[in-house]
Amino acid sequence: QQQVKQSPQSLIVQKGGISIINCAYENTAFDYFPWYQQFPGKGPALLIAIRPDVSEKKEGRFTISFNKSAKQFSLHIMDSQPGDSATYFCAAIPPNSGGSNYKLTFGKGTLLTVNP
Amino acid sequence: DAGITQSPRHKVTETGTPVTLRCHQTENHRYMYWYRQDPGHGLRLIHYSYGVKDTDKGEVSDGYSVSRSKTEDFLLTLESATSSQTSVYFCAIRPGTPYTGELFFGEGSRLTVL
């Protein structure tokens, strides 16, 4: 059972455009939603994360928008650059996951290509 | 760098042979994880460890075993490799405290089973 559904699978954007990646979750108990960025040949790395008590978080050109009632969250990349070309994964973590019960559920990923 | 080294980085092997992938960390973190990444499936958890000799199964553990005899090393073993285990394997680590929910990943080990 896939608990985090990510779309689209791939996305092509022109330089300077806005990239939007969407995720929907099923488990209302999730309380932490990170996004990971992965460049070819590298491991994923945390990009930005949000908790459900806020509706939006912005870090530079990257913004997470969170809709708790719809159980959806999205990543917006403003002024997209060729260097942003990577695979992006959304993820979700349930509460009280600091110990051995830590469970990070990933979406299937979105391959973003930003054309120059 | 998160202080994670995976070895080997690339390996080609034949069906039925045993394979061991090694994850070495210099961060002294308590928690270590093995994921596999496949097109269309994203990242899936194979096994994880929450301390020396303490391990548990993830969602795709069949055909894999792990061992952790030292804090710094987490080994993933394929007892008898199959073509379905062709994948890129990632090790990840996480500190126990402070809890941030962040995983730090290695650079991956690409395994091809012929």
PDB file of C-alpha atoms in Angstrom:
ATOM      1  CA  GLN A   1       0.000   0.000   0.000  1.00  0.00           C
ATOM      2  CA  GLN A   2       1.487   3.254  -1.147  1.00  0.00           C
ATOM      3  CA  GLN A   3       0.960   5.839   1.541  1.00  0.00           C
ATOM      4  CA  VAL A   4       2.454   8.808  -0.299  1.00  0.00           C
ATOM      5  CA  LYS A   5       1.471   9.377  -3.915  1.00  0.00           C
ATOM      6  CA  GLN A   6       3.681  11.704  -5.946  1.00  0.00           C
ATOM      7  CA  SER A   7       3.028  13.309  -9.297  1.00  0.00           C
ATOM      8  CA  PRO A   8       4.078  13.845 -12.000  1.00  0.00           C
ATOM      9  CA  GLN A   9       6.659  11.131 -12.637  1.00  0.00           C
ATOM     10  CA  SER A  10       8.609  13.494 -14.854  1.00  0.00           C
ATOM     11  CA  LEU A  11       8.521  17.198 -15.543  1.00  0.00           C
ATOM     12  CA  ILE A  12      10.207  19.396 -18.125  1.00  0.00           C
ATOM     13  CA  VAL A  13      10.387  23.124 -17.454  1.00  0.00           C
ATOM     14  CA  GLN A  14      12.060  25.990 -19.227  1.00  0.00           C
ATOM     15  CA  LYS A  15      14.685  28.039 -17.423  1.00  0.00           C
ATOM     16  CA  GLY A  16      13.003  30.727 -15.363  1.00  0.00           C
ATOM     17  CA  GLY A  17       9.731  28.838 -15.118  1.00  0.00           C
ATOM     18  CA  ILE A  18       7.961  27.415 -12.081  1.00  0.00           C
ATOM     19  CA  SER A  19       8.267  23.718 -11.300  1.00  0.00           C
ATOM     20  CA  ILE A  20       5.451  22.177  -9.274  1.00  0.00           C
ATOM     21  CA  ILE A  21       5.505  18.684  -7.798  1.00  0.00           C
ATOM     22  CA  ASN A  22       2.546  17.336  -5.871  1.00  0.00           C
ATOM     23  CA  CYS A  23       2.162  14.717  -3.173  1.00  0.00           C
ATOM     24  CA  ALA A  24      -0.884  13.263  -1.451  1.00  0.00           C
ATOM     25  CA  TYR A  25      -0.869  11.161   1.670  1.00  0.00           C
ATOM     26  CA  GLU A  26      -3.345   8.798   3.244  1.00  0.00           C
ATOM     27  CA  ASN A  27      -2.241   8.510   6.851  1.00  0.00           C
ATOM     28  CA  THR A  28      -3.539  11.497   8.771  1.00  0.00           C
ATOM     29  CA  ALA A  29      -1.091  10.693  11.534  1.00  0.00           C
ATOM     30  CA  PHE A  30       1.908  11.893   9.509  1.00  0.00           C
ATOM     31  CA  ASP A  31       3.376  14.976  11.127  1.00  0.00           C
ATOM     32  CA  TYR A  32       6.564  15.762   9.238  1.00  0.00           C
ATOM     33  CA  PHE A  33       6.905  16.139   5.474  1.00  0.00           C
ATOM     34  CA  PRO A  34      10.413  16.419   4.026  1.00  0.00           C
ATOM     35  CA  TRP A  35      11.472  16.782   0.415  1.00  0.00           C
ATOM     36  CA  TYR A  36      14.672  15.175  -0.796  1.00  0.00           C
ATOM     37  CA  GLN A  37      16.677  16.161  -3.876  1.00  0.00           C
ATOM     38  CA  GLN A  38      18.841  13.662  -5.718  1.00  0.00           C
ATOM     39  CA  PHE A  39      21.358  14.453  -8.436  1.00  0.00           C
ATOM     40  CA  PRO A  40      22.490  11.722 -10.855  1.00  0.00           C
ATOM     41  CA  GLY A  41      25.008   9.380  -9.260  1.00  0.00           C
ATOM     42  CA  LYS A  42      24.438  10.782  -5.781  1.00  0.00           C
ATOM     43  CA  GLY A  43      22.359   9.899  -2.782  1.00  0.00           C
ATOM     44  CA  PRO A  44      19.246  11.897  -1.871  1.00  0.00           C
ATOM     45  CA  ALA A  45      19.736  14.922   0.359  1.00  0.00           C
ATOM     46  CA  LEU A  46      17.204  16.840   2.424  1.00  0.00           C
ATOM     47  CA  LEU A  47      16.021  19.950   0.586  1.00  0.00           C
ATOM     48  CA  ILE A  48      13.247  21.387   2.726  1.00  0.00           C
ATOM     49  CA  ALA A  49      10.688  20.104   5.209  1.00  0.00           C
ATOM     50  CA  ILE A  50       7.407  21.213   6.779  1.00  0.00           C
ATOM     51  CA  ARG A  51       5.220  20.312   9.729  1.00  0.00           C
ATOM     52  CA  PRO A  52       1.401  20.380   9.392  1.00  0.00           C
ATOM     53  CA  ASP A  53       0.955  23.290  11.782  1.00  0.00           C
ATOM     54  CA  VAL A  54       2.037  25.683   9.014  1.00  0.00           C
ATOM     55  CA  SER A  55       0.576  26.061   5.525  1.00  0.00           C
ATOM     56  CA  GLU A  56       3.720  27.210   3.767  1.00  0.00           C
ATOM     57  CA  LYS A  57       7.476  27.214   4.174  1.00  0.00           C
ATOM     58  CA  LYS A  58       9.881  29.036   1.936  1.00  0.00           C
ATOM     59  CA  GLU A  59      13.637  28.666   1.581  1.00  0.00           C
ATOM     60  CA  GLY A  60      15.078  30.693  -1.241  1.00  0.00           C
ATOM     61  CA  ARG A  61      13.457  29.613  -4.489  1.00  0.00           C
ATOM     62  CA  PHE A  62      11.921  26.516  -2.907  1.00  0.00           C
ATOM     63  CA  THR A  63       8.504  26.585  -1.262  1.00  0.00           C
ATOM     64  CA  ILE A  64       6.418  23.847   0.312  1.00  0.00           C
ATOM     65  CA  SER A  65       2.674  24.427   0.366  1.00  0.00           C
ATOM     66  CA  PHE A  66       0.669  22.254   2.732  1.00  0.00           C
ATOM     67  CA  ASN A  67      -3.085  21.588   2.678  1.00  0.00           C
ATOM     68  CA  LYS A  68      -3.937  19.544   5.739  1.00  0.00           C
ATOM     69  CA  SER A  69      -7.638  19.152   4.989  1.00  0.00           C
ATOM     70  CA  ALA A  70      -6.926  17.818   1.506  1.00  0.00           C
ATOM     71  CA  LYS A  71      -3.971  15.754   2.750  1.00  0.00           C
ATOM     72  CA  GLN A  72      -1.787  17.221   0.048  1.00  0.00           C
ATOM     73  CA  PHE A  73       1.503  19.060  -0.087  1.00  0.00           C
ATOM     74  CA  SER A  74       3.519  20.395  -2.960  1.00  0.00           C
ATOM     75  CA  LEU A  75       6.966  21.687  -3.825  1.00  0.00           C
ATOM     76  CA  HIS A  76       7.267  24.841  -5.900  1.00  0.00           C
ATOM     77  CA  ILE A  77      10.585  25.802  -7.460  1.00  0.00           C
ATOM     78  CA  MET A  78      10.507  29.400  -8.593  1.00  0.00           C
ATOM     79  CA  ASP A  79      12.787  30.698 -11.343  1.00  0.00           C
ATOM     80  CA  SER A  80      13.845  27.140 -12.151  1.00  0.00           C
ATOM     81  CA  GLN A  81      17.446  26.721 -13.243  1.00  0.00           C
ATOM     82  CA  PRO A  82      19.244  23.957 -15.177  1.00  0.00           C
ATOM     83  CA  GLY A  83      21.121  23.199 -11.954  1.00  0.00           C
ATOM     84  CA  ASP A  84      17.799  22.236 -10.361  1.00  0.00           C
ATOM     85  CA  SER A  85      17.553  19.273 -12.733  1.00  0.00           C
ATOM     86  CA  ALA A  86      17.340  16.299 -10.390  1.00  0.00           C
ATOM     87  CA  THR A  87      14.951  13.728  -8.989  1.00  0.00           C
ATOM     88  CA  TYR A  88      12.752  14.997  -6.172  1.00  0.00           C
ATOM     89  CA  PHE A  89      11.160  12.783  -3.542  1.00  0.00           C
ATOM     90  CA  CYS A  90       8.465  13.771  -1.127  1.00  0.00           C
ATOM     91  CA  ALA A  91       8.232  11.846   2.118  1.00  0.00           C
ATOM     92  CA  ALA A  92       6.219  11.630   5.311  1.00  0.00           C
ATOM     93  CA  ILE A  93       6.937  10.583   8.866  1.00  0.00           C
ATOM     94  CA  PRO A  94       4.391   9.683  11.553  1.00  0.00           C
ATOM     95  CA  PRO A  95       4.678  11.188  15.037  1.00  0.00           C
ATOM     96  CA  ASN A  96       6.785   9.695  17.812  1.00  0.00           C
ATOM     97  CA  SER A  97       9.269   8.361  15.287  1.00  0.00           C
ATOM     98  CA  GLY A  98      12.440   9.361  17.054  1.00  0.00           C
ATOM     99  CA  GLY A  99      13.341   5.867  18.111  1.00  0.00           C
ATOM    100  CA  SER A 100      13.586   2.459  16.527  1.00  0.00           C
ATOM    101  CA  ASN A 101      10.054   2.844  15.152  1.00  0.00           C
ATOM    102  CA  TYR A 102      11.203   5.569  12.736  1.00  0.00           C
ATOM    103  CA  LYS A 103       9.335   5.164   9.481  1.00  0.00           C
ATOM    104  CA  LEU A 104      10.062   7.444   6.537  1.00  0.00           C
ATOM    105  CA  THR A 105       7.692   6.770   3.659  1.00  0.00           C
ATOM    106  CA  PHE A 106       8.865   8.069   0.284  1.00  0.00           C
ATOM    107  CA  GLY A 107       6.913   8.973  -2.795  1.00  0.00           C
ATOM    108  CA  LYS A 108       8.115   7.394  -6.036  1.00  0.00           C
ATOM    109  CA  GLY A 109       9.976  10.462  -7.204  1.00  0.00           C
ATOM    110  CA  THR A 110       9.753  13.101  -9.927  1.00  0.00           C
ATOM    111  CA  LEU A 111      12.494  13.575 -12.507  1.00  0.00           C
ATOM    112  CA  LEU A 112      12.769  17.302 -13.159  1.00  0.00           C
ATOM    113  CA  THR A 113      14.543  18.572 -16.241  1.00  0.00           C
ATOM    114  CA  VAL A 114      15.075  22.310 -16.606  1.00  0.00           C
ATOM    115  CA  ASN A 115      15.986  23.279 -20.142  1.00  0.00           C
ATOM    116  CA  PRO A 116      18.310  26.240 -20.704  1.00  0.00           C
TER     117      PRO A 116
ATOM    118  CA  ASP B   1      29.701  15.185   3.524  1.00  0.00           C
ATOM    119  CA  ALA B   2      27.742  13.085   5.984  1.00  0.00           C
ATOM    120  CA  GLY B   3      30.678  10.746   6.621  1.00  0.00           C
ATOM    121  CA  ILE B   4      29.151   7.729   4.916  1.00  0.00           C
ATOM    122  CA  THR B   5      31.128   5.422   2.672  1.00  0.00           C
ATOM    123  CA  GLN B   6      29.555   2.629   0.683  1.00  0.00           C
ATOM    124  CA  SER B   7      31.563  -0.174  -0.889  1.00  0.00           C
ATOM    125  CA  PRO B   8      31.740  -1.395  -3.495  1.00  0.00           C
ATOM    126  CA  ARG B   9      30.282   1.446  -5.542  1.00  0.00           C
ATOM    127  CA  HIS B  10      29.725  -0.833  -8.529  1.00  0.00           C
ATOM    128  CA  LYS B  11      29.464  -4.585  -8.748  1.00  0.00           C
ATOM    129  CA  VAL B  12      28.475  -7.065 -11.420  1.00  0.00           C
ATOM    130  CA  THR B  13      27.775 -10.591 -10.306  1.00  0.00           C
ATOM    131  CA  GLU B  14      26.036 -13.720 -11.468  1.00  0.00           C
ATOM    132  CA  THR B  15      22.785 -15.221 -10.305  1.00  0.00           C
ATOM    133  CA  GLY B  16      23.219 -17.446  -7.277  1.00  0.00           C
ATOM    134  CA  THR B  17      26.385 -15.873  -5.944  1.00  0.00           C
ATOM    135  CA  PRO B  18      26.532 -14.215  -2.508  1.00  0.00           C
ATOM    136  CA  VAL B  19      27.082 -10.474  -2.344  1.00  0.00           C
ATOM    137  CA  THR B  20      27.889  -8.228   0.598  1.00  0.00           C
ATOM    138  CA  LEU B  21      27.596  -4.471   0.520  1.00  0.00           C
ATOM    139  CA  ARG B  22      29.249  -2.420   3.207  1.00  0.00           C
ATOM    140  CA  CYS B  23      28.214   0.870   4.762  1.00  0.00           C
ATOM    141  CA  HIS B  24      30.733   2.660   6.933  1.00  0.00           C
ATOM    142  CA  GLN B  25      30.004   5.818   8.906  1.00  0.00           C
ATOM    143  CA  THR B  26      32.271   8.144  10.825  1.00  0.00           C
ATOM    144  CA  GLU B  27      29.454  10.019  12.605  1.00  0.00           C
ATOM    145  CA  ASN B  28      28.822   7.521  15.420  1.00  0.00           C
ATOM    146  CA  HIS B  29      25.096   7.711  14.662  1.00  0.00           C
ATOM    147  CA  ARG B  30      22.868   5.122  16.233  1.00  0.00           C
ATOM    148  CA  TYR B  31      20.488   4.463  13.353  1.00  0.00           C
ATOM    149  CA  MET B  32      21.463   3.024   9.985  1.00  0.00           C
ATOM    150  CA  TYR B  33      19.294   2.016   7.038  1.00  0.00           C
ATOM    151  CA  TRP B  34      19.552   0.166   3.753  1.00  0.00           C
ATOM    152  CA  TYR B  35      17.305   1.252   0.875  1.00  0.00           C
ATOM    153  CA  ARG B  36      17.039   0.124  -2.697  1.00  0.00           C
ATOM    154  CA  GLN B  37      16.119   2.449  -5.517  1.00  0.00           C
ATOM    155  CA  ASP B  38      14.418   1.241  -8.665  1.00  0.00           C
ATOM    156  CA  PRO B  39      12.730   3.150 -11.495  1.00  0.00           C
ATOM    157  CA  GLY B  40       9.043   3.504 -10.795  1.00  0.00           C
ATOM    158  CA  HIS B  41       9.390   2.391  -7.195  1.00  0.00           C
ATOM    159  CA  GLY B  42      11.364   5.174  -5.589  1.00  0.00           C
ATOM    160  CA  LEU B  43      13.221   4.330  -2.397  1.00  0.00           C
ATOM    161  CA  ARG B  44      12.195   1.264  -0.466  1.00  0.00           C
ATOM    162  CA  LEU B  45      13.479   0.243   2.947  1.00  0.00           C
ATOM    163  CA  ILE B  46      15.175  -3.152   3.112  1.00  0.00           C
ATOM    164  CA  HIS B  47      16.484  -3.374   6.687  1.00  0.00           C
ATOM    165  CA  TYR B  48      17.492  -0.997   9.404  1.00  0.00           C
ATOM    166  CA  SER B  49      19.509  -0.992  12.594  1.00  0.00           C
ATOM    167  CA  TYR B  50      18.908   0.867  15.828  1.00  0.00           C
ATOM    168  CA  GLY B  51      22.107  -0.184  17.541  1.00  0.00           C
ATOM    169  CA  VAL B  52      24.883  -2.753  17.563  1.00  0.00           C
ATOM    170  CA  LYS B  53      23.348  -6.178  16.922  1.00  0.00           C
ATOM    171  CA  ASP B  54      19.859  -4.586  16.820  1.00  0.00           C
ATOM    172  CA  THR B  55      18.256  -4.836  13.413  1.00  0.00           C
ATOM    173  CA  ASP B  56      14.779  -5.105  11.945  1.00  0.00           C
ATOM    174  CA  LYS B  57      13.087  -5.703   8.610  1.00  0.00           C
ATOM    175  CA  GLY B  58      11.797  -3.076   6.241  1.00  0.00           C
ATOM    176  CA  GLU B  59       9.191  -3.406   3.525  1.00  0.00           C
ATOM    177  CA  VAL B  60      11.314  -5.395   1.016  1.00  0.00           C
ATOM    178  CA  SER B  61      13.512  -7.597   3.214  1.00  0.00           C
ATOM    179  CA  ASP B  62      13.014 -10.966   1.480  1.00  0.00           C
ATOM    180  CA  GLY B  63      16.324 -12.268   0.112  1.00  0.00           C
ATOM    181  CA  TYR B  64      18.412  -9.907   2.227  1.00  0.00           C
ATOM    182  CA  SER B  65      20.110 -10.132   5.590  1.00  0.00           C
ATOM    183  CA  VAL B  66      22.048  -7.561   7.582  1.00  0.00           C
ATOM    184  CA  SER B  67      24.566  -7.419  10.366  1.00  0.00           C
ATOM    185  CA  ARG B  68      25.911  -4.703  12.600  1.00  0.00           C
ATOM    186  CA  SER B  69      28.753  -5.782  14.853  1.00  0.00           C
ATOM    187  CA  LYS B  70      30.165  -2.265  15.271  1.00  0.00           C
ATOM    188  CA  THR B  71      28.489   1.127  15.432  1.00  0.00           C
ATOM    189  CA  GLU B  72      30.278   2.292  12.304  1.00  0.00           C
ATOM    190  CA  ASP B  73      29.546  -0.650  10.000  1.00  0.00           C
ATOM    191  CA  PHE B  74      26.269  -1.965   8.596  1.00  0.00           C
ATOM    192  CA  LEU B  75      26.491  -4.856   6.155  1.00  0.00           C
ATOM    193  CA  LEU B  76      23.841  -5.914   3.653  1.00  0.00           C
ATOM    194  CA  THR B  77      24.100  -9.475   2.345  1.00  0.00           C
ATOM    195  CA  LEU B  78      22.370 -11.100  -0.566  1.00  0.00           C
ATOM    196  CA  GLU B  79      22.813 -14.787   0.211  1.00  0.00           C
ATOM    197  CA  SER B  80      22.050 -15.884  -3.345  1.00  0.00           C
ATOM    198  CA  ALA B  81      21.683 -12.982  -5.723  1.00  0.00           C
ATOM    199  CA  THR B  82      18.831 -12.927  -8.234  1.00  0.00           C
ATOM    200  CA  SER B  83      18.232 -10.691 -11.245  1.00  0.00           C
ATOM    201  CA  SER B  84      15.381  -8.985  -9.378  1.00  0.00           C
ATOM    202  CA  GLN B  85      17.971  -7.667  -6.944  1.00  0.00           C
ATOM    203  CA  THR B  86      19.653  -5.626  -9.650  1.00  0.00           C
ATOM    204  CA  SER B  87      19.310  -2.162  -8.200  1.00  0.00           C
ATOM    205  CA  VAL B  88      21.036   0.806  -6.670  1.00  0.00           C
ATOM    206  CA  TYR B  89      21.467   0.372  -2.937  1.00  0.00           C
ATOM    207  CA  PHE B  90      21.697   3.304  -0.581  1.00  0.00           C
ATOM    208  CA  CYS B  91      22.816   3.358   3.000  1.00  0.00           C
ATOM    209  CA  ALA B  92      21.502   6.106   5.260  1.00  0.00           C
ATOM    210  CA  ILE B  93      22.234   7.211   8.796  1.00  0.00           C
ATOM    211  CA  ARG B  94      20.334   9.207  11.384  1.00  0.00           C
ATOM    212  CA  PRO B  95      21.397  10.590  14.727  1.00  0.00           C
ATOM    213  CA  GLY B  96      19.396   9.534  17.771  1.00  0.00           C
ATOM    214  CA  THR B  97      19.466  12.995  19.280  1.00  0.00           C
ATOM    215  CA  PRO B  98      18.666  15.675  18.548  1.00  0.00           C
ATOM    216  CA  TYR B  99      15.797  14.277  16.529  1.00  0.00           C
ATOM    217  CA  THR B 100      15.384  16.121  13.254  1.00  0.00           C
ATOM    218  CA  GLY B 101      13.841  13.400  11.142  1.00  0.00           C
ATOM    219  CA  GLU B 102      16.584  13.875   8.562  1.00  0.00           C
ATOM    220  CA  LEU B 103      18.315  10.964   6.893  1.00  0.00           C
ATOM    221  CA  PHE B 104      21.837  11.313   5.502  1.00  0.00           C
ATOM    222  CA  PHE B 105      22.481   9.107   2.498  1.00  0.00           C
ATOM    223  CA  GLY B 106      25.613   7.597   1.043  1.00  0.00           C
ATOM    224  CA  GLU B 107      26.374   7.793  -2.658  1.00  0.00           C
ATOM    225  CA  GLY B 108      24.992   4.382  -3.469  1.00  0.00           C
ATOM    226  CA  SER B 109      26.162   0.978  -4.647  1.00  0.00           C
ATOM    227  CA  ARG B 110      25.053  -0.107  -8.099  1.00  0.00           C
ATOM    228  CA  LEU B 111      24.573  -3.867  -8.268  1.00  0.00           C
ATOM    229  CA  THR B 112      23.947  -5.774 -11.478  1.00  0.00           C
ATOM    230  CA  VAL B 113      22.995  -9.441 -11.247  1.00  0.00           C
ATOM    231  CA  LEU B 114      23.359 -11.277 -14.564  1.00  0.00           C
TER     232      LEU B 114
END
